[in-house]
XYZ file of N, CA and C in Angstrom:
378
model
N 142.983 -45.100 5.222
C 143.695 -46.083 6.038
C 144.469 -47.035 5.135
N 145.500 -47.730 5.813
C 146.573 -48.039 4.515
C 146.130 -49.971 5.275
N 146.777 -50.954 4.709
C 146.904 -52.258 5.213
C 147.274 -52.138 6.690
N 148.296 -51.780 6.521
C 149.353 -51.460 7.992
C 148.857 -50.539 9.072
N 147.722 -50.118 8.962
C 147.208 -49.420 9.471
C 146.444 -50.638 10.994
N 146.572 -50.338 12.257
C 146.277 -51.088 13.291
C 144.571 -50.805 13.135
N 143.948 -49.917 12.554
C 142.389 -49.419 12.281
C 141.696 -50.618 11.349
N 142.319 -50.565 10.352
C 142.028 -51.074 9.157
C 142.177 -52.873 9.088
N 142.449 -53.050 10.518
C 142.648 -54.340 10.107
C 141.572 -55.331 10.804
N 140.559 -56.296 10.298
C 139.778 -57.064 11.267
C 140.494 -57.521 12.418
N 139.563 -58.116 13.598
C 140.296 -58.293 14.536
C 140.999 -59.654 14.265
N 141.888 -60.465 14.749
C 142.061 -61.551 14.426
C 141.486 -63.025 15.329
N 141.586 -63.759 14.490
C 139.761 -64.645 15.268
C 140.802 -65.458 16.815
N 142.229 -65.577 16.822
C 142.180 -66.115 17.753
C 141.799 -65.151 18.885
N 142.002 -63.983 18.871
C 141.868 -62.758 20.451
C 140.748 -63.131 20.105
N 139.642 -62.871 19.096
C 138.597 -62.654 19.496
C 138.043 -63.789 20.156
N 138.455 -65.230 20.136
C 138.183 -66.602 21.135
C 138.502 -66.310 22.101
N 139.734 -66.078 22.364
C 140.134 -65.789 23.436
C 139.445 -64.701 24.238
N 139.203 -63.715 23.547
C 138.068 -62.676 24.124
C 136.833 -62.947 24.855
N 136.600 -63.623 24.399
C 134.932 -64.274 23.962
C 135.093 -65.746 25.143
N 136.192 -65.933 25.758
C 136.610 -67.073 26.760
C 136.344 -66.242 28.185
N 137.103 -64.889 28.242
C 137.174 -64.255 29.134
C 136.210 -64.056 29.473
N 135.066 -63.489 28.700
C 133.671 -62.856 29.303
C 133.280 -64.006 29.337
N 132.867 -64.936 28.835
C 132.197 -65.862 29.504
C 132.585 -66.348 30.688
N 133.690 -66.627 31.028
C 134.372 -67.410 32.238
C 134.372 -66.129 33.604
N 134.437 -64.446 33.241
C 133.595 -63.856 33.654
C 131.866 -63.958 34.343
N 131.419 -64.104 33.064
C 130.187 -63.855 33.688
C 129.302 -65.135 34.434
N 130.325 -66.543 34.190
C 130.067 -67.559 34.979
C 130.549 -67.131 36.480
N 131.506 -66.900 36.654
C 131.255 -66.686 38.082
C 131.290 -65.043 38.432
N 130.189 -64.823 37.860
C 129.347 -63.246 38.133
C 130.539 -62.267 38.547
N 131.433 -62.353 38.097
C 132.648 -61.041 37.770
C 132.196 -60.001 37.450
N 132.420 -58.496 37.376
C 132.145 -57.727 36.609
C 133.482 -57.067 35.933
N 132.813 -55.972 34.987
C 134.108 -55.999 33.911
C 135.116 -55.022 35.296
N 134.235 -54.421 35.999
C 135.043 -53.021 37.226
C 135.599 -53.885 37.966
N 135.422 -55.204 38.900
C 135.637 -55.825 39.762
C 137.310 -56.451 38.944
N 137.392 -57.391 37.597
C 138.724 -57.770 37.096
C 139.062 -56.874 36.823
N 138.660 -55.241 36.220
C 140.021 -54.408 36.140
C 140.612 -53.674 37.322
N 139.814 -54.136 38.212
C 140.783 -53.451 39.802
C 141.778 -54.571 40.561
N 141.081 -55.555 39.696
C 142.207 -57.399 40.383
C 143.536 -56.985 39.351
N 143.363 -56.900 38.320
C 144.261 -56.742 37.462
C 145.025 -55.328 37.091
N 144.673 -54.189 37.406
C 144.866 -52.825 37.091
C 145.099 -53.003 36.050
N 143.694 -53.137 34.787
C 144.112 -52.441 33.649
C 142.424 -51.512 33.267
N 142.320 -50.464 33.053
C 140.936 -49.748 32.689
C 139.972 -50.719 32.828
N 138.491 -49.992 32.586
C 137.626 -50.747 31.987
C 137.541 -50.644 30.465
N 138.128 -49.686 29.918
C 137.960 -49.688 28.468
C 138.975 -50.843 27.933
N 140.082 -51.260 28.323
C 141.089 -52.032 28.309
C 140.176 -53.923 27.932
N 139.788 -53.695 29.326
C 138.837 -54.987 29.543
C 137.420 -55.080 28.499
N 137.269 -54.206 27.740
C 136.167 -54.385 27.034
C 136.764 -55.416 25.812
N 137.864 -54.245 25.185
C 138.459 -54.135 24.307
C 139.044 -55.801 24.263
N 139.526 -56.619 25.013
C 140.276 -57.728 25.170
C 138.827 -58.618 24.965
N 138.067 -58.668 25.692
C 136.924 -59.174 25.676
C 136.086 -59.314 23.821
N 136.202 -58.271 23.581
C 135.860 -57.934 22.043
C 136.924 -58.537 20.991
N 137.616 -59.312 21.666
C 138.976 -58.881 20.335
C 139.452 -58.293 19.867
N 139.345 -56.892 20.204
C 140.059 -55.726 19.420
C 140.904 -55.837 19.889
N 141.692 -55.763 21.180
C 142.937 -56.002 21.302
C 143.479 -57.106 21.963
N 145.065 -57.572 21.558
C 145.514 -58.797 22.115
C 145.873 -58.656 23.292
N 145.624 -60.268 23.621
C 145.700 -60.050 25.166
C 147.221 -60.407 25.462
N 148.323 -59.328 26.114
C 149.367 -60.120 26.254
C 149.434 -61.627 27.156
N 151.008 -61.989 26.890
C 150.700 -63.699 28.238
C 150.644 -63.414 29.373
N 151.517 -62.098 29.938
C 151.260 -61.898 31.198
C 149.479 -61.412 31.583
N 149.127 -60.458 30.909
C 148.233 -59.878 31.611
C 147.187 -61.513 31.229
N 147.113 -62.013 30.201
C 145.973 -63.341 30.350
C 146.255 -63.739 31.115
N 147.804 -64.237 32.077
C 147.890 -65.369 33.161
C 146.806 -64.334 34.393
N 147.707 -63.320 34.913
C 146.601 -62.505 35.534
C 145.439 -62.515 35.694
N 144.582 -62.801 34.285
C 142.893 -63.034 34.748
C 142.773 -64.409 34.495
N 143.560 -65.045 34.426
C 142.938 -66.538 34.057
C 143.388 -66.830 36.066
N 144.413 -66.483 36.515
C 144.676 -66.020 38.105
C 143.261 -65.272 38.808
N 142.769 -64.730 38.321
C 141.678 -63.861 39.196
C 140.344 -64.780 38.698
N 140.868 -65.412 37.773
C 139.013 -65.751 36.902
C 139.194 -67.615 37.364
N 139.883 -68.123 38.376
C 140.590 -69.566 38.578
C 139.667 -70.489 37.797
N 140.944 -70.089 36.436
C 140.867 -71.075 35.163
C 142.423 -71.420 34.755
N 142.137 -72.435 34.296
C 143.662 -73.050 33.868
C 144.060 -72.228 32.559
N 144.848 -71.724 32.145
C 145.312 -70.814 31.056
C 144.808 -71.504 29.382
N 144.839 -72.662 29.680
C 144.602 -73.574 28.420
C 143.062 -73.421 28.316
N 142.360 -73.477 29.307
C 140.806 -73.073 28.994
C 140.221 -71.755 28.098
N 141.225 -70.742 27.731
C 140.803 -69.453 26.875
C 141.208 -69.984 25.506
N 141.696 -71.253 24.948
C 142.327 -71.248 24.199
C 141.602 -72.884 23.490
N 140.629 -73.355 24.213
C 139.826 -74.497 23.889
C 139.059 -74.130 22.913
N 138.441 -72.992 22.439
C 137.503 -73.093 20.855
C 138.217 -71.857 19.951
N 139.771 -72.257 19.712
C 140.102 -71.740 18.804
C 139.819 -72.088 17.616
N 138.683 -71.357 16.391
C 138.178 -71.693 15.274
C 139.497 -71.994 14.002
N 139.072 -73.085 13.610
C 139.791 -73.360 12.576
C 140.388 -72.575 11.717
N 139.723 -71.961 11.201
C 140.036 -70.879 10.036
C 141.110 -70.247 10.468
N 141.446 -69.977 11.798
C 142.774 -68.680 12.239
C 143.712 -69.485 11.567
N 144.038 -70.568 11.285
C 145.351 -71.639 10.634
C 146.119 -71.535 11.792
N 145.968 -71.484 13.146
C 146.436 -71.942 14.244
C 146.663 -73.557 14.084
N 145.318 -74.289 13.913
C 145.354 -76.154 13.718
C 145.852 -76.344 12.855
N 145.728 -75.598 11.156
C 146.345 -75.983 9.998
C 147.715 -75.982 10.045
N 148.886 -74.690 10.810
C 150.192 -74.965 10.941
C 150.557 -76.111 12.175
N 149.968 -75.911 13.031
C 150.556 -77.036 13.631
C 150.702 -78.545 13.043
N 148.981 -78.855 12.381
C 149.325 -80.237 11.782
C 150.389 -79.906 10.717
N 150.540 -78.957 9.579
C 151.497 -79.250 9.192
C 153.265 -79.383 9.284
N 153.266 -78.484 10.389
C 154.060 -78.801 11.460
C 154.843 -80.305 11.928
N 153.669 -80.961 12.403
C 153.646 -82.209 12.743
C 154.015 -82.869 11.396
N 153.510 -83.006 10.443
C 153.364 -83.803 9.227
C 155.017 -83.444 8.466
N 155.760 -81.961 8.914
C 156.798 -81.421 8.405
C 158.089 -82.441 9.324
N 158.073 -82.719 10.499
C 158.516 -83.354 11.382
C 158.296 -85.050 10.861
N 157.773 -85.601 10.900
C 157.452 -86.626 10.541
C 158.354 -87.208 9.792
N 157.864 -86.296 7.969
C 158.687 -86.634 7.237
C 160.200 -86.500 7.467
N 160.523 -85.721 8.333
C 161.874 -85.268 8.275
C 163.025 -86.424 8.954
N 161.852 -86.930 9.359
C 162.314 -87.954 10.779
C 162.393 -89.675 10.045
N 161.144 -89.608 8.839
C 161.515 -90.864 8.401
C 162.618 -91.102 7.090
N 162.766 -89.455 6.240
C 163.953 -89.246 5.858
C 165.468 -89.747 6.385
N 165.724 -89.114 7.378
C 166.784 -89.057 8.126
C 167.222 -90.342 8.466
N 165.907 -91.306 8.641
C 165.763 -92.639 8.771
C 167.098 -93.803 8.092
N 166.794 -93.206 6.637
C 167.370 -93.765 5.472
C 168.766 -93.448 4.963
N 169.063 -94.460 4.380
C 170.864 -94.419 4.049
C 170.315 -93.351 3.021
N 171.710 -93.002 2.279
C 172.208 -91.591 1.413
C 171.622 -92.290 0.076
N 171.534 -93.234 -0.405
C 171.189 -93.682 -1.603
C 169.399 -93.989 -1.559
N 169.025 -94.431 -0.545
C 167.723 -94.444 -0.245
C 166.924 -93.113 -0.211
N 167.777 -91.939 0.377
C 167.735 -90.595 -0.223
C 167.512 -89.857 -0.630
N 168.143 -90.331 -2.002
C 168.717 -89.959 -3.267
C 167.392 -90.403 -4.377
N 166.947 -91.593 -3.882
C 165.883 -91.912 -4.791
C 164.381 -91.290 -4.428
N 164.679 -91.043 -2.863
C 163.275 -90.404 -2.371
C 163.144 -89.247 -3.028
N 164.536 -88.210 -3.463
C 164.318 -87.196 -3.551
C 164.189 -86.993 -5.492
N 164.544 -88.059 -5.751
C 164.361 -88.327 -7.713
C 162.553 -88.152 -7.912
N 162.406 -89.123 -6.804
C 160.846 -89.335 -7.034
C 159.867 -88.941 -6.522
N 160.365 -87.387 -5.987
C 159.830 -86.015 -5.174
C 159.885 -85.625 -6.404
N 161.066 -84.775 -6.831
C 161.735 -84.499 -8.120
C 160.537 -84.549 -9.377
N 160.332 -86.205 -9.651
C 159.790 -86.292 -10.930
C 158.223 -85.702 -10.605
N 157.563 -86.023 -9.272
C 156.116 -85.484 -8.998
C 155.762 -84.102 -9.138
N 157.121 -82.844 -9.140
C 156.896 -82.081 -9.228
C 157.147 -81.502 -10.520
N 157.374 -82.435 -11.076
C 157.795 -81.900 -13.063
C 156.326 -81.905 -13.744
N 156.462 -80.909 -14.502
C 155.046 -80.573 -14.624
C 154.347 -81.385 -15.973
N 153.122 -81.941 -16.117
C 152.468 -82.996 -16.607
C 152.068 -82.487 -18.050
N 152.430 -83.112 -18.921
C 152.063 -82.204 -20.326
C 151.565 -84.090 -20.810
């Protein structure tokens, strides 16, 4: 199996939250896996598989059971674990915005010195 290989690759931790949202929010209100794949027409092997994280869940078919499972769409998506760097890009995201915004702020010479003394922080320390 090569990298690129769809086999070879762990699942990735947000489906598997998201997975792991479904069956629970399932088996709270005593769903079975046969009962959402006949609301939804997709297999039962389909529904395992989403449930497991092995495969992603598209947006349509999640609105669909988050529709059959009456949960707000944002509820499969409440214990996304840190580590996926889902939280890490967004804050830096945010923090990328920020700066950009208090940059922009400043006249051309004000700038000019922000960017000298970017400049010198990144010259390397001997």
């Amino acid at each position: 199996m090569t990298p690129s290989d769809p086999a070879s690759r762990s699942p990735n931790a947000v489906d598997v939250a998201v997975g792991r949202k479904v069956r629970a929010r399932r088996k709270e209100l005593r769903v079975t896996q046969t009962s959402l794949t006949n609301a939804i027409g997709k297999t039962f092997q389909q529904i395992q598989k989403y449930e497991q994280g092995r495969n992603r869940v598209s947006a349509s078919v999640l609105w669909e059971i988050a529709c059959q499972l009456k949960a707000p769409i944002q509820y499969f998506f409440t214990e996304i674990p840190v580590e996926s760097g889902f939280n890490a890009a967004r804050d830096e995201g945010a923090r990328e915005q920020r700066l950009t915004e208090l940059f922009r702020a400043l006249n051309k010479h004000e700038q000019e010195a922000v960017m000298h003394v970017i400049g010198c922080l990144l010259q390397p320390r001997t």
